Each structure stands twice: as structure tokens, then as C-alpha cells.
Coordinates of C-alpha atoms in Angstrom, one line a residue:
X1 CA 21.0 -6.2 -23.1
X2 CA 20.8 -5.6 -19.1
X3 CA 19.4 -8.2 -16.9
X4 CA 19.3 -7.7 -13.1
X5 CA 18.1 -10.7 -10.2
X6 CA 18.1 -10.3 -6.6
X7 CA 18.5 -13.6 -4.9
X8 CA 15.9 -14.9 -2.4
X9 CA 17.8 -14.3 0.5
X10 CA 20.8 -13.7 -1.2
X11 CA 22.8 -10.8 -3.4
X12 CA 22.0 -9.0 -6.5
X13 CA 23.1 -10.8 -9.8
X14 CA 23.7 -8.4 -12.8
X15 CA 24.2 -9.8 -16.3
X16 CA 25.4 -8.0 -19.7
X17 CA 25.3 -9.7 -22.5
X18 CA 24.5 -9.4 -26.6
X19 CA 22.6 -11.7 -28.7
X20 CA 23.9 -12.4 -31.8
X21 CA 23.1 -15.1 -34.4
X22 CA 21.3 -16.8 -31.8
X23 CA 24.1 -17.1 -29.1
X24 CA 25.0 -14.9 -26.6
X25 CA 27.9 -12.7 -26.4
X26 CA 30.2 -10.4 -24.7
X27 CA 28.8 -11.7 -21.3
X28 CA 29.3 -10.1 -18.3
X29 CA 28.4 -11.3 -14.7
X30 CA 28.9 -9.0 -11.7
X31 CA 26.8 -7.8 -8.6
X32 CA 27.1 -7.2 -4.8
X33 CA 27.6 -11.1 -4.1
X34 CA 30.8 -13.2 -2.6
X35 CA 32.6 -15.3 -4.6
X36 CA 36.1 -17.4 -3.7
X37 CA 38.3 -18.0 -5.8
X38 CA 38.5 -15.0 -7.7
X39 CA 38.4 -16.2 -11.4
X40 CA 36.1 -18.3 -11.0
X41 CA 34.2 -15.1 -12.0
X42 CA 36.0 -15.7 -15.3
X43 CA 34.7 -19.2 -15.9
X44 CA 31.2 -18.2 -15.1
X45 CA 31.4 -15.9 -18.1
X46 CA 32.9 -18.3 -20.5
X47 CA 30.5 -20.4 -19.1
X48 CA 28.3 -18.2 -20.9
X49 CA 29.6 -16.9 -23.9
X50 CA 28.1 -18.6 -26.9
X51 CA 25.1 -20.5 -25.2
X52 CA 22.3 -20.6 -27.5
X53 CA 19.8 -17.5 -26.4
X54 CA 17.3 -20.1 -26.2
X55 CA 18.7 -22.2 -23.5
X56 CA 16.3 -21.9 -20.6
X57 CA 17.3 -20.6 -17.1
X58 CA 17.7 -25.1 -15.9
X59 CA 20.5 -25.2 -19.1
X60 CA 22.3 -22.2 -18.4
X61 CA 22.4 -23.0 -14.5
X62 CA 24.2 -26.2 -15.6
X63 CA 26.7 -24.4 -17.7
X64 CA 28.0 -22.1 -15.1
X65 CA 27.5 -25.0 -12.4
X66 CA 29.8 -27.2 -14.5
X67 CA 32.2 -24.3 -15.1
X68 CA 33.3 -23.3 -11.5
X69 CA 36.5 -24.0 -10.7
X70 CA 36.9 -27.1 -8.2
X71 CA 36.5 -25.6 -4.5
X72 CA 34.6 -22.5 -5.7
X73 CA 32.0 -21.0 -2.7
X74 CA 29.5 -18.7 -3.7
X75 CA 28.2 -16.4 -1.1
X76 CA 24.4 -14.9 -1.6
X77 CA 24.4 -16.2 -5.1
X78 CA 23.5 -19.4 -6.6
X79 CA 24.2 -20.7 -10.7
X80 CA 20.0 -20.5 -10.6
X81 CA 20.3 -16.9 -9.4
X82 CA 22.7 -16.1 -12.6
X83 CA 20.5 -17.8 -14.9
X84 CA 17.6 -16.1 -14.1
X85 CA 19.9 -12.8 -14.7
X86 CA 20.5 -13.8 -17.9
X87 CA 16.9 -14.9 -19.0
X88 CA 15.6 -11.3 -17.4
X89 CA 18.2 -9.9 -19.6
X90 CA 17.2 -11.8 -22.8
X91 CA 13.2 -10.7 -22.1
X92 CA 14.3 -7.1 -21.6
X93 CA 12.6 -7.4 -17.7
X94 CA 12.0 -4.2 -16.0
X95 CA 13.4 -3.4 -12.4
X96 CA 11.1 -2.3 -9.1
X97 CA 13.0 0.8 -9.4
X98 CA 12.1 1.9 -13.1
X99 CA 8.2 2.9 -11.8
X100 CA 6.5 5.5 -9.9
X101 CA 4.8 3.4 -7.3
X102 CA 2.0 4.5 -5.8
X103 CA 0.6 3.5 -2.3
X104 CA -3.3 2.7 -1.9
X105 CA -4.4 2.2 2.4
X106 CA -8.1 3.1 2.2
X107 CA -10.4 2.9 4.8
X108 CA -12.2 -0.7 5.6
X109 CA -13.7 -2.2 2.7
X110 CA -16.3 -5.7 2.6
X111 CA -14.6 -8.6 1.1
X112 CA -16.6 -9.1 -1.8
X113 CA -15.1 -5.3 -2.7
X114 CA -12.0 -5.8 -1.7
X115 CA -12.1 -9.3 -4.2
X116 CA -13.2 -6.4 -6.7
X117 CA -10.8 -3.9 -6.5
X118 CA -8.0 -6.4 -6.8
X119 CA -9.2 -7.4 -10.4
X120 CA -9.9 -3.5 -11.3
X121 CA -6.4 -2.0 -10.0
X122 CA -4.5 -5.0 -11.8
X123 CA -6.3 -4.8 -15.3
X124 CA -5.9 -0.8 -15.0
X125 CA -2.2 -1.5 -14.6
X126 CA -2.2 -4.2 -17.7
X127 CA -4.1 -1.1 -19.4
X128 CA -1.4 1.5 -19.1
X129 CA -4.1 3.4 -17.0
X130 CA -2.7 2.8 -13.5
X131 CA 1.0 3.0 -12.1
X132 CA 2.3 0.2 -10.8
X133 CA 0.4 -0.2 -7.5
X134 CA 0.9 -1.7 -3.7
X135 CA -2.5 -1.6 -1.8
X136 CA -2.6 -2.6 1.7
X137 CA -6.2 -3.7 2.5
X138 CA -8.3 -2.6 5.8
X139 CA -11.2 -5.6 6.5
X140 CA -14.3 -4.1 7.5
X141 CA -15.8 -7.7 8.3
X142 CA -14.4 -11.0 9.1
X143 CA -14.6 -13.5 6.3
X144 CA -12.7 -16.5 4.5
X145 CA -11.7 -15.8 1.1
X146 CA -10.7 -19.4 -0.6
X147 CA -8.7 -19.6 -3.4
X148 CA -10.4 -19.7 -7.1
X149 CA -10.2 -23.2 -7.8
X150 CA -10.9 -24.3 -4.2
X151 CA -14.1 -26.9 -3.5
X152 CA -16.3 -24.5 -1.1
X153 CA -18.1 -27.6 0.9
X154 CA -14.6 -28.9 1.5
X155 CA -13.0 -25.9 2.6
X156 CA -16.1 -24.1 4.9
X157 CA -18.3 -25.2 7.4
X158 CA -21.1 -22.7 6.5
X159 CA -22.5 -23.2 9.9
X160 CA -19.5 -22.3 11.9
X161 CA -18.8 -19.4 9.2
X162 CA -22.7 -17.9 10.0
X163 CA -22.1 -18.8 13.4
X164 CA -19.4 -16.2 13.5
X165 CA -20.7 -13.5 11.3
X166 CA -17.9 -15.0 8.4
X167 CA -18.4 -13.5 4.8
X168 CA -17.3 -16.2 2.5
X169 CA -15.5 -15.1 -1.2
X170 CA -14.0 -16.3 -4.0
X171 CA -10.9 -14.5 -5.2
X172 CA -9.5 -14.8 -8.7
X173 CA -6.2 -16.1 -8.0
X174 CA -5.6 -19.7 -7.1
X175 CA -4.4 -21.4 -4.1
X176 CA -5.4 -22.1 -0.3
X177 CA -8.3 -20.6 2.2
X178 CA -7.6 -17.5 4.1
X179 CA -8.8 -17.1 7.4
X180 CA -9.8 -13.3 8.1
X181 CA -10.1 -11.1 11.5
X182 CA -10.2 -7.2 10.8
X183 CA -7.7 -6.9 13.4
X184 CA -5.6 -9.9 13.2
X185 CA -4.4 -10.0 9.7
X186 CA -2.4 -7.9 7.5
X187 CA -3.1 -8.4 3.8
X188 CA -1.8 -6.4 0.6
X189 CA -1.4 -6.5 -2.9
X190 CA 0.7 -5.8 -6.0
X191 CA -0.7 -5.1 -8.7
X192 CA 2.1 -4.8 -11.1
X193 CA 2.8 -4.6 -15.6
X194 CA 4.5 -8.2 -16.5
X195 CA 7.5 -6.8 -17.8
X196 CA 8.3 -6.7 -14.1
X197 CA 8.4 -10.6 -13.7
X198 CA 9.5 -11.3 -17.4
X199 CA 12.3 -14.4 -17.5
X200 CA 11.1 -15.6 -14.2
X201 CA 9.5 -18.8 -13.7
X202 CA 6.1 -18.7 -11.9
X203 CA 7.6 -20.1 -9.0
X204 CA 10.8 -17.7 -9.4
X205 CA 8.3 -14.6 -9.2
X206 CA 6.6 -15.7 -5.9
X207 CA 10.0 -15.5 -4.4
X208 CA 10.8 -12.1 -6.3
X209 CA 7.7 -10.7 -5.6
X210 CA 8.3 -11.6 -1.9
X211 CA 11.6 -9.9 -1.2
X212 CA 10.6 -6.6 -0.4
X213 CA 8.4 -7.8 2.6
X214 CA 11.3 -10.7 4.0
X215 CA 13.4 -7.4 4.5
X216 CA 11.0 -5.4 6.1
X217 CA 10.0 -8.2 8.5
X218 CA 14.4 -8.2 8.7
X219 CA 14.2 -4.8 9.8
X220 CA 11.9 -5.6 12.5
X221 CA 14.0 -8.4 14.3
X222 CA 11.8 -11.9 12.2
X223 CA 14.3 -13.9 10.0
X224 CA 11.6 -15.3 7.7
X225 CA 12.2 -16.8 4.3
X226 CA 10.1 -17.7 0.8
X227 CA 9.2 -21.3 1.5
X228 CA 7.7 -22.8 -2.4
X229 CA 5.7 -22.8 -3.5
X230 CA 3.6 -19.7 -1.9
X231 CA 4.4 -19.2 1.9
X232 CA 6.5 -16.8 3.9
X233 CA 8.0 -19.1 6.9
X234 CA 9.9 -18.5 10.2
X235 CA 11.3 -20.6 12.5
X236 CA 8.3 -20.2 14.5
X237 CA 6.2 -21.6 11.9
X238 CA 4.7 -20.1 8.5
X239 CA 2.8 -16.2 8.7
X240 CA 2.2 -15.4 5.0
X241 CA 0.4 -17.2 2.4
X242 CA 1.1 -15.6 -1.0
X243 CA -1.3 -16.4 -4.4
X244 CA -1.0 -14.4 -8.1
X245 CA -3.0 -13.7 -11.0
X246 CA -2.0 -12.8 -14.3
X247 CA -4.5 -10.6 -16.3
X248 CA -5.6 -12.5 -19.4
X249 CA -4.0 -12.0 -22.5
X250 CA -1.3 -10.0 -20.5
X251 CA 0.1 -6.9 -19.2
X252 CA 0.1 -7.2 -15.8
X253 CA 0.6 -9.6 -12.5
X254 CA -1.8 -9.3 -9.5
X255 CA 0.1 -10.6 -6.3
X256 CA -1.2 -10.8 -3.0
X257 CA -0.4 -11.7 0.7
X258 CA -2.4 -12.6 3.5
X259 CA 0.0 -12.4 7.2
X260 CA -1.5 -13.8 10.2
X261 CA -0.2 -10.6 13.2
X262 CA -2.8 -11.8 15.6
X263 CA -4.8 -15.6 15.1
X264 CA -8.0 -17.0 17.2
X265 CA -6.9 -20.6 16.3
X266 CA -10.2 -22.1 17.6
X267 CA -12.4 -20.4 15.6
X268 CA -10.6 -20.9 12.0
X269 CA -10.4 -24.8 13.0
X270 CA -14.3 -24.4 13.2
X271 CA -14.6 -22.7 10.1
X272 CA -12.3 -24.0 7.9
X273 CA -12.3 -27.7 6.7
X274 CA -8.7 -28.4 7.0
X275 CA -7.7 -31.5 5.9
X276 CA -5.3 -34.0 7.2
X277 CA -3.6 -34.3 3.9
X278 CA -2.4 -30.3 3.8
X279 CA -1.6 -30.6 7.4
X280 CA 1.2 -33.5 6.3
X281 CA 3.0 -31.6 3.7
X282 CA 3.8 -29.1 5.7
X283 CA 5.2 -31.6 8.7
X284 CA 2.9 -30.8 11.2
X285 CA -0.4 -32.6 13.1
X286 CA -1.8 -29.5 14.2
X287 CA -2.8 -26.4 12.0
X288 CA -2.5 -24.6 15.0
X289 CA 1.3 -25.4 14.9
X290 CA 1.4 -24.3 10.8
X291 CA 0.6 -20.2 11.3
X292 CA 2.8 -18.3 14.1
X293 CA 1.6 -14.4 14.6
X294 CA 4.0 -11.7 13.7
X295 CA 2.4 -10.0 16.9
X296 CA 4.1 -12.5 19.2
X297 CA 7.2 -12.2 17.2
X298 CA 7.5 -8.2 17.0
X299 CA 5.7 -6.9 20.2
X300 CA 4.8 -4.3 18.3
X301 CA 1.0 -3.3 17.2
X302 CA -0.5 -4.0 13.9
X303 CA -0.6 -0.4 12.9
X304 CA 3.3 -0.7 13.2
X305 CA 3.9 -3.1 11.7
X306 CA 2.5 -1.8 8.9
X307 CA 4.1 1.6 9.2
X308 CA 7.6 -0.2 9.1
X309 CA 6.3 -2.6 6.5
X310 CA 4.9 0.6 3.7
X311 CA 8.3 2.4 4.6
X312 CA 10.8 -0.6 3.9
X313 CA 9.0 -0.5 0.6
X314 CA 9.1 3.2 0.4
X315 CA 13.2 3.2 1.2
X316 CA 13.8 0.6 -1.6
X317 CA 11.8 1.7 -4.7
X318 CA 9.6 5.1 -4.0
X319 CA 6.2 5.3 -3.1
X320 CA 4.4 8.0 -3.5
X321 CA 0.6 8.3 -2.1
X322 CA -2.0 7.1 -4.4
X323 CA -5.9 6.8 -4.2
X324 CA -8.9 5.0 -6.4
X325 CA -10.7 7.0 -8.7
X326 CA -14.0 7.3 -8.8
X327 CA -14.8 5.6 -12.2
X328 CA -12.4 2.3 -10.4
X329 CA -14.4 2.2 -7.3
X330 CA -17.8 2.4 -9.5
X331 CA -16.4 -0.5 -11.5
X332 CA -15.5 -2.2 -8.5
X333 CA -18.7 -1.5 -6.5
X334 CA -20.8 -3.1 -9.8
X335 CA -18.2 -6.2 -9.5
X336 CA -18.8 -6.8 -6.3
X337 CA -22.2 -6.7 -6.3
X338 CA -22.6 -8.8 -9.6
X339 CA -19.9 -11.1 -9.3
X340 CA -18.4 -11.7 -5.9
X341 CA -20.6 -11.0 -3.8
X342 CA -23.0 -13.5 -5.6
X343 CA -23.5 -17.3 -4.7
X344 CA -23.0 -17.9 -8.3
X345 CA -18.9 -17.2 -7.8
X346 CA -18.7 -18.2 -4.5
X347 CA -19.8 -21.3 -5.2
X348 CA -18.7 -21.7 -8.7
X349 CA -16.7 -24.9 -8.1
X350 CA -19.2 -26.6 -5.1

């Protein structure tokens, strides 16, 4: 069995092993990390040899940590990362490069149709009728996108939303509200087979699926990192928020991210009702200070940022031009009309 895991902000960990009679055998850990002293790598292998095959990642990490020689230094490597690679090997997880990725980057669409496209495309990936897909969104109008379980009245001021021409829609994933203006926002979705995140905890899957965009931002001179559970942050503040949805019955995962290229903070604060409790857990008193746009940090036009992100993904994993099929679009339009564009869905948590 073979498992790979790139430690967030670190290096690649590769584990080859067998499982016989319910325990791990012939364990070999490798990768492009740095480790001192040299004999620590053999201590790691010995620690995992004979471990119960059903031991969770925390238990595996504890075995590794306990076995490390005194003074061990790990660079780009963690005990937890090794444990995740083991669990991915046992789960027969796939890797990014095992797939032929498709890119969808189409003309601006209404907010409700974007919600519907996420559901349709991810369902198609789950059914095996569509290749794993990176979809970059273009927005036809301003919007607030609230999480699946958020209270509509607690999150949005309807009078302010109407005054500013902001459409309110509810997505199928959890998480918080996103304030969208077409020229100020970069949004993308990943619709991926669930085998890609096998062996990862729910929290770990966020960091794993966001790793490529951290690299893309780094290439643009931005040192960014994953901030649990679902933010991408820099020293200047948060620049993006992510959310996920597992397809019922398995088969695929939807992971979508909204990034602030620029932001009208005053308008956002008029439309969104951002509670003091939410601000307090982010260590700030002002919502304006929580988000630091990409425009200021990169100095690049929005289109150039998107182009560089796509190029980074293509360079890592390969990416071919794709499109939404006529059948997929017809289903998405029907869903936008009967579900995502309805007051019943939007206010399902009043």
C-alpha cells in the first residue's frame, strides 16, 4: 500500500507499507523533508511497525513522537503528517496527479445558478460522469451567500441588501456568509472524488485542498497559510474563506473558496450583520480589519491574479479546458428556479 500527504506549509511524506493480521508491516517512510539525526527515520519506521492497522491518526502520531531520538529536528515534517500518510495508504487514497483535471471558466452567471452548478457538477463527479473539476466563477451581480445552516435574519439586513441591489442566496455547504461584488471577488470550486481525501479528517481535508492556492499566492509574493477551520490568512489578515459539502452517499466532495480581491467594507457592514462574538474569536474588534484584499497585497489586476492561480494549478497537476454540458446546464437552471432561487430555500433557516 502506498500513501502520500503534503504537510500544509511543509513537505511531501510518502509511506509504503503492508497490513497483515491486523497490524502494519514493512513500513517505510520517505519524502523530500529534512530530518536530523539520520537515524530518526529508522526510529519512525520501527515505531509504526506492528501498530494496529485500525489505529487512528492521533494514535499513530503519538507512537512516532514517542519513538523519536532526543534532540530530533523535523523540517517540513510532523508526526501528524506521517500519521495521515499512513491512514491514506490504508484507505487506498488517490493523489491529485491520478486524475485528468478539467477547468471551467465561463461568462458571468447569476448567484442562484452558481449555487446550482456546484450541486450538479459535484453530483456528476460522484457518479463518475465528469472528471474532477476546477471551476472559476464569474459573478453577474452582487450577492450575499449564506451557509447552509445560518439564520437568514441573523446574517443579512434585508433593507440594506435591497438598497444596494444585493441578491441573497443560500449554498449547500456550511460555514459563514460571504459578501460578493463581481469585480472585487475571486471564487472557485473544486469538485473532487472522495478518494482524494480518504484518510484525512474533515479539518485536514481543508488544508489539503487549499494547499495548491497557497503555492499560487506564494508565487505572487504573498505568504499565506491555512488557518483552521476554513480560512486562508496572511500577516495582514484573512483573505479567503472555504466551505465543503460531501455528496450524500459518498463519491465526491465539493470544496469552494471565496477570496477578497478588493472590498467595500462600509457596504459589507451595512448588508451583513456581523456579531461581536464572531469578531471576538478572530482576535479583532473590527470586521474591516479581518479582511485584507488581494489587490493591495499583489498590485495585480483581478484577471491577472486568476490567470496566475490557474497556471499554478496546471503546472502542479495538469488542467485541460472543459465546459458545462448542455444537460448539466439544463439541470442547473432547473435547480436555480425550483430551489436556489426560491424564498423557501433561502429562508429555510429563518
